[in-house]
Amino acid sequence: MKSKKIVLIFLTFILILNVISLTYWQTQETARVLRYGAQGNDVTELQTRLNQLGYYTFRITGIYGWRTQAAVRNFQRDYGLVVDGIAGPQTWGALRRNTHLAGATGPARGFTDQEINLLVNLVNGEARGEPYIGQVAVVAVVLNRVRNQQFPNTVSGVVFEPRAFTAVADGQIWLTPTDPNLRQAVMDAINGWDPTNGALYFFNPETSTSPWIWSRPQIKQIGRHIFAY
């Protein structure tokens, strides 16, 4: 009996170590390290968040130049981080925690908890594994549709419109989200961040076979998705 108890304790310890390890590596993947000379959507997100806090007041270019580096250093100094001008996991974490707008953990701007949870489920189904800015972009497409007369004027109406989203068609919308950043992505979109510049559609160019979606005017690609009008 005693030996069984020891085995059970040992197995529990191994399980806890595996969970901690998985969480650590997921964190490392989510927070890409950016430094002077970097370019891309992650830099755009970085500049946008620094802009929200007043550290970066220039045109958002997606290029990590000396102005972005200086803004990162100032942010790091003010928030008690290592001042090296490099946006690593700790800097990303502090930025994302402090760019939540007021009320960002609950209903915002007329959105109910049910609508926010539905958006979290949708982005989990459609953009799981995408860069953070790409997850915000997917939510922005939904909100752009809600405001557009060609689509239903409610979140649920847009999400469940027939053949609108793959995640609804294949049931992935009902998967339980495990990424804590998804809710923040939803709130960032609700509070006005639209990385797509008004897109109404998105698709994966590697899997899409619809000639119609390819005919839409394309805006940009973020992660694996192309966003279009």
GROMACS .gro file of C-alpha atoms in nm:
model
  229
    1MET     CA    1   0.000   0.000   0.000
    2LYS     CA    2   0.285   0.233   0.093
    3SER     CA    3   0.465   0.160  -0.236
    4LYS     CA    4   0.151   0.245  -0.437
    5LYS     CA    5   0.126   0.578  -0.257
    6ILE     CA    6   0.490   0.659  -0.339
    7VAL     CA    7   0.432   0.573  -0.707
    8LEU     CA    8   0.122   0.794  -0.713
    9ILE     CA    9   0.316   1.089  -0.563
   10PHE     CA   10   0.597   1.037  -0.814
   11LEU     CA   11   0.356   1.031  -1.110
   12THR     CA   12   0.185   1.346  -0.984
   13PHE     CA   13   0.523   1.519  -0.957
   14ILE     CA   14   0.613   1.420  -1.315
   15LEU     CA   15   0.277   1.551  -1.441
   16ILE     CA   16   0.331   1.887  -1.270
   17LEU     CA   17   0.678   1.915  -1.425
   18ASN     CA   18   0.535   1.846  -1.771
   19VAL     CA   19   0.267   2.114  -1.730
   20ILE     CA   20   0.525   2.370  -1.614
   21SER     CA   21   0.754   2.282  -1.905
   22LEU     CA   22   0.472   2.307  -2.160
   23THR     CA   23   0.363   2.643  -2.022
   24TYR     CA   24   0.718   2.772  -2.037
   25TRP     CA   25   0.772   2.676  -2.400
   26GLN     CA   26   0.431   2.806  -2.505
   27THR     CA   27   0.526   3.139  -2.345
   28GLN     CA   28   0.854   3.144  -2.534
   29GLU     CA   29   0.677   3.080  -2.866
   30THR     CA   30   0.417   3.350  -2.804
   31ALA     CA   31   0.668   3.619  -2.708
   32ARG     CA   32   0.906   3.656  -3.001
   33VAL     CA   33   1.226   3.841  -2.926
   34LEU     CA   34   1.251   4.160  -3.132
   35ARG     CA   35   1.551   4.387  -3.162
   36TYR     CA   36   1.690   4.665  -3.381
   37GLY     CA   37   1.651   4.579  -3.750
   38ALA     CA   38   1.351   4.344  -3.709
   39GLN     CA   39   1.054   4.388  -3.942
   40GLY     CA   40   0.702   4.249  -3.967
   41ASN     CA   41   0.365   4.223  -3.797
   42ASP     CA   42   0.515   4.165  -3.452
   43VAL     CA   43   0.697   4.498  -3.477
   44THR     CA   44   0.369   4.662  -3.581
   45GLU     CA   45   0.206   4.522  -3.268
   46LEU     CA   46   0.498   4.640  -3.056
   47GLN     CA   47   0.481   4.993  -3.195
   48THR     CA   48   0.103   5.002  -3.155
   49ARG     CA   49   0.121   4.905  -2.789
   50LEU     CA   50   0.402   5.149  -2.718
   51ASN     CA   51   0.194   5.415  -2.893
   52GLN     CA   52  -0.105   5.339  -2.669
   53LEU     CA   53   0.114   5.407  -2.365
   54GLY     CA   54   0.269   5.722  -2.512
   55TYR     CA   55   0.621   5.586  -2.560
   56TYR     CA   56   0.614   5.571  -2.940
   57THR     CA   57   0.456   5.873  -3.108
   58PHE     CA   58   0.575   5.827  -3.464
   59ARG     CA   59   0.428   5.659  -3.772
   60ILE     CA   60   0.377   5.286  -3.722
   61THR     CA   61   0.601   5.125  -3.983
   62GLY     CA   62   0.656   4.765  -3.877
   63ILE     CA   63   1.031   4.835  -3.878
   64TYR     CA   64   1.232   4.818  -3.554
   65GLY     CA   65   1.445   5.130  -3.592
   66TRP     CA   66   1.621   5.351  -3.341
   67ARG     CA   67   1.297   5.528  -3.243
   68THR     CA   68   1.132   5.197  -3.156
   69GLN     CA   69   1.443   5.088  -2.968
   70ALA     CA   70   1.442   5.413  -2.768
   71ALA     CA   71   1.071   5.369  -2.688
   72VAL     CA   72   1.133   5.014  -2.567
   73ARG     CA   73   1.421   5.130  -2.348
   74ASN     CA   74   1.208   5.404  -2.192
   75PHE     CA   75   0.925   5.159  -2.129
   76GLN     CA   76   1.164   4.909  -1.973
   77ARG     CA   77   1.313   5.174  -1.745
   78ASP     CA   78   0.973   5.294  -1.624
   79TYR     CA   79   0.845   4.942  -1.559
   80GLY     CA   80   1.149   4.812  -1.374
   81LEU     CA   81   1.272   4.579  -1.649
   82VAL     CA   82   1.622   4.518  -1.779
   83VAL     CA   83   1.694   4.819  -2.003
   84ASP     CA   84   1.843   4.670  -2.320
   85GLY     CA   85   1.613   4.796  -2.596
   86ILE     CA   86   1.518   4.438  -2.684
   87ALA     CA   87   1.154   4.326  -2.674
   88GLY     CA   88   1.181   3.985  -2.510
   89PRO     CA   89   0.924   3.780  -2.315
   90GLN     CA   90   0.931   4.000  -2.002
   91THR     CA   91   0.890   4.320  -2.203
   92TRP     CA   92   0.607   4.166  -2.407
   93GLY     CA   93   0.435   4.048  -2.091
   94ALA     CA   94   0.452   4.392  -1.929
   95LEU     CA   95   0.331   4.559  -2.249
   96ARG     CA   96   0.033   4.329  -2.288
   97ARG     CA   97  -0.064   4.361  -1.923
   98ASN     CA   98  -0.049   4.739  -1.934
   99THR     CA   99  -0.221   4.801  -2.268
  100HIS     CA  100  -0.549   4.664  -2.143
  101LEU     CA  101  -0.798   4.948  -2.160
  102ALA     CA  102  -1.040   5.024  -1.879
  103GLY     CA  103  -1.296   4.749  -1.840
  104ALA     CA  104  -1.097   4.508  -2.058
  105THR     CA  105  -1.169   4.209  -1.835
  106GLY     CA  106  -1.546   4.229  -1.870
  107PRO     CA  107  -1.817   4.367  -2.099
  108ALA     CA  108  -1.698   4.665  -2.304
  109ARG     CA  109  -1.863   4.915  -2.536
  110GLY     CA  110  -2.197   4.736  -2.532
  111PHE     CA  111  -2.061   4.383  -2.573
  112THR     CA  112  -2.200   4.119  -2.340
  113ASP     CA  113  -1.998   3.845  -2.171
  114GLN     CA  114  -2.170   3.596  -2.402
  115GLU     CA  115  -2.056   3.786  -2.712
  116ILE     CA  116  -1.700   3.817  -2.581
  117ASN     CA  117  -1.687   3.446  -2.502
  118LEU     CA  118  -1.823   3.365  -2.847
  119LEU     CA  119  -1.549   3.575  -3.006
  120VAL     CA  120  -1.287   3.401  -2.791
  121ASN     CA  121  -1.419   3.064  -2.910
  122LEU     CA  122  -1.419   3.179  -3.271
  123VAL     CA  123  -1.063   3.307  -3.269
  124ASN     CA  124  -0.957   2.986  -3.093
  125GLY     CA  125  -1.110   2.786  -3.377
  126GLU     CA  126  -0.996   3.009  -3.663
  127ALA     CA  127  -0.658   3.144  -3.547
  128ARG     CA  128  -0.522   2.907  -3.285
  129GLY     CA  129  -0.143   2.912  -3.320
  130GLU     CA  130  -0.141   3.236  -3.521
  131PRO     CA  131   0.066   3.535  -3.402
  132TYR     CA  132  -0.115   3.756  -3.154
  133ILE     CA  133  -0.170   4.032  -3.408
  134GLY     CA  134  -0.330   3.776  -3.639
  135GLN     CA  135  -0.573   3.673  -3.366
  136VAL     CA  136  -0.672   4.036  -3.310
  137ALA     CA  137  -0.716   4.068  -3.687
  138VAL     CA  138  -0.965   3.778  -3.703
  139VAL     CA  139  -1.179   3.941  -3.433
  140ALA     CA  140  -1.154   4.275  -3.615
  141VAL     CA  141  -1.301   4.113  -3.928
  142VAL     CA  142  -1.605   4.002  -3.727
  143LEU     CA  143  -1.653   4.350  -3.581
  144ASN     CA  144  -1.610   4.510  -3.925
  145ARG     CA  145  -1.888   4.287  -4.055
  146VAL     CA  146  -2.116   4.380  -3.765
  147ARG     CA  147  -2.078   4.745  -3.869
  148ASN     CA  148  -2.125   4.673  -4.240
  149GLN     CA  149  -2.477   4.672  -4.390
  150GLN     CA  150  -2.398   4.367  -4.605
  151PHE     CA  151  -2.381   4.148  -4.293
  152PRO     CA  152  -2.589   4.077  -3.981
  153ASN     CA  153  -2.560   4.352  -3.721
  154THR     CA  154  -2.487   4.128  -3.421
  155VAL     CA  155  -2.184   3.924  -3.321
  156SER     CA  156  -2.377   3.597  -3.312
  157GLY     CA  157  -2.546   3.678  -3.644
  158VAL     CA  158  -2.207   3.728  -3.812
  159VAL     CA  159  -2.041   3.428  -3.648
  160PHE     CA  160  -2.322   3.185  -3.730
  161GLU     CA  161  -2.404   3.315  -4.077
  162PRO     CA  162  -2.408   3.006  -4.302
  163ARG     CA  163  -2.068   2.918  -4.452
  164ALA     CA  164  -1.907   3.226  -4.300
  165PHE     CA  165  -1.642   3.060  -4.082
  166THR     CA  166  -1.467   2.726  -4.107
  167ALA     CA  167  -1.453   2.690  -3.730
  168VAL     CA  168  -1.833   2.692  -3.714
  169ALA     CA  169  -1.868   2.445  -4.001
  170ASP     CA  170  -1.622   2.191  -3.859
  171GLY     CA  171  -1.719   2.239  -3.494
  172GLN     CA  172  -1.386   2.381  -3.373
  173ILE     CA  173  -1.572   2.681  -3.233
  174TRP     CA  174  -1.688   2.456  -2.951
  175LEU     CA  175  -1.336   2.357  -2.845
  176THR     CA  176  -1.236   2.486  -2.501
  177PRO     CA  177  -0.982   2.771  -2.541
  178THR     CA  178  -0.661   2.716  -2.347
  179ASP     CA  179  -0.462   3.023  -2.456
  180PRO     CA  180  -0.508   3.305  -2.199
  181ASN     CA  181  -0.411   3.565  -2.462
  182LEU     CA  182  -0.722   3.500  -2.673
  183ARG     CA  183  -0.950   3.704  -2.450
  184GLN     CA  184  -0.702   3.990  -2.456
  185ALA     CA  185  -0.698   3.971  -2.837
  186VAL     CA  186  -1.076   4.004  -2.838
  187MET     CA  187  -1.063   4.302  -2.604
  188ASP     CA  188  -0.795   4.474  -2.810
  189ALA     CA  189  -1.015   4.445  -3.118
  190ILE     CA  190  -1.323   4.565  -2.931
  191ASN     CA  191  -1.129   4.863  -2.802
  192GLY     CA  192  -1.040   4.972  -3.153
  193TRP     CA  193  -0.729   4.793  -3.274
  194ASP     CA  194  -0.782   4.676  -3.633
  195PRO     CA  195  -0.456   4.543  -3.783
  196THR     CA  196  -0.644   4.470  -4.109
  197ASN     CA  197  -0.741   4.829  -4.191
  198GLY     CA  198  -1.106   4.740  -4.235
  199ALA     CA  199  -1.100   4.387  -4.380
  200LEU     CA  200  -1.425   4.196  -4.419
  201TYR     CA  201  -1.275   3.860  -4.514
  202PHE     CA  202  -0.973   3.644  -4.442
  203PHE     CA  203  -0.853   3.312  -4.579
  204ASN     CA  204  -0.561   3.074  -4.573
  205PRO     CA  205  -0.397   3.079  -4.918
  206GLU     CA  206  -0.255   2.729  -4.864
  207THR     CA  207  -0.595   2.567  -4.814
  208SER     CA  208  -0.852   2.792  -4.980
  209THR     CA  209  -0.998   2.660  -5.307
  210SER     CA  210  -1.269   2.923  -5.356
  211PRO     CA  211  -1.215   3.132  -5.672
  212TRP     CA  212  -1.450   3.393  -5.522
  213ILE     CA  213  -1.240   3.461  -5.212
  214TRP     CA  214  -0.929   3.492  -5.427
  215SER     CA  215  -1.109   3.761  -5.629
  216ARG     CA  216  -1.152   3.990  -5.328
  217PRO     CA  217  -0.918   4.294  -5.310
  218GLN     CA  218  -0.636   4.188  -5.079
  219ILE     CA  219  -0.503   4.416  -4.804
  220LYS     CA  220  -0.222   4.225  -4.635
  221GLN     CA  221  -0.113   3.889  -4.502
  222ILE     CA  222  -0.077   3.835  -4.129
  223GLY     CA  223   0.054   3.497  -4.026
  224ARG     CA  224  -0.108   3.234  -4.245
  225HIS     CA  225  -0.413   3.446  -4.333
  226ILE     CA  226  -0.469   3.693  -4.614
  227PHE     CA  227  -0.712   3.973  -4.523
  228ALA     CA  228  -0.930   4.129  -4.789
  229TYR     CA  229  -1.220   4.367  -4.855
   0.00000   0.00000   0.00000
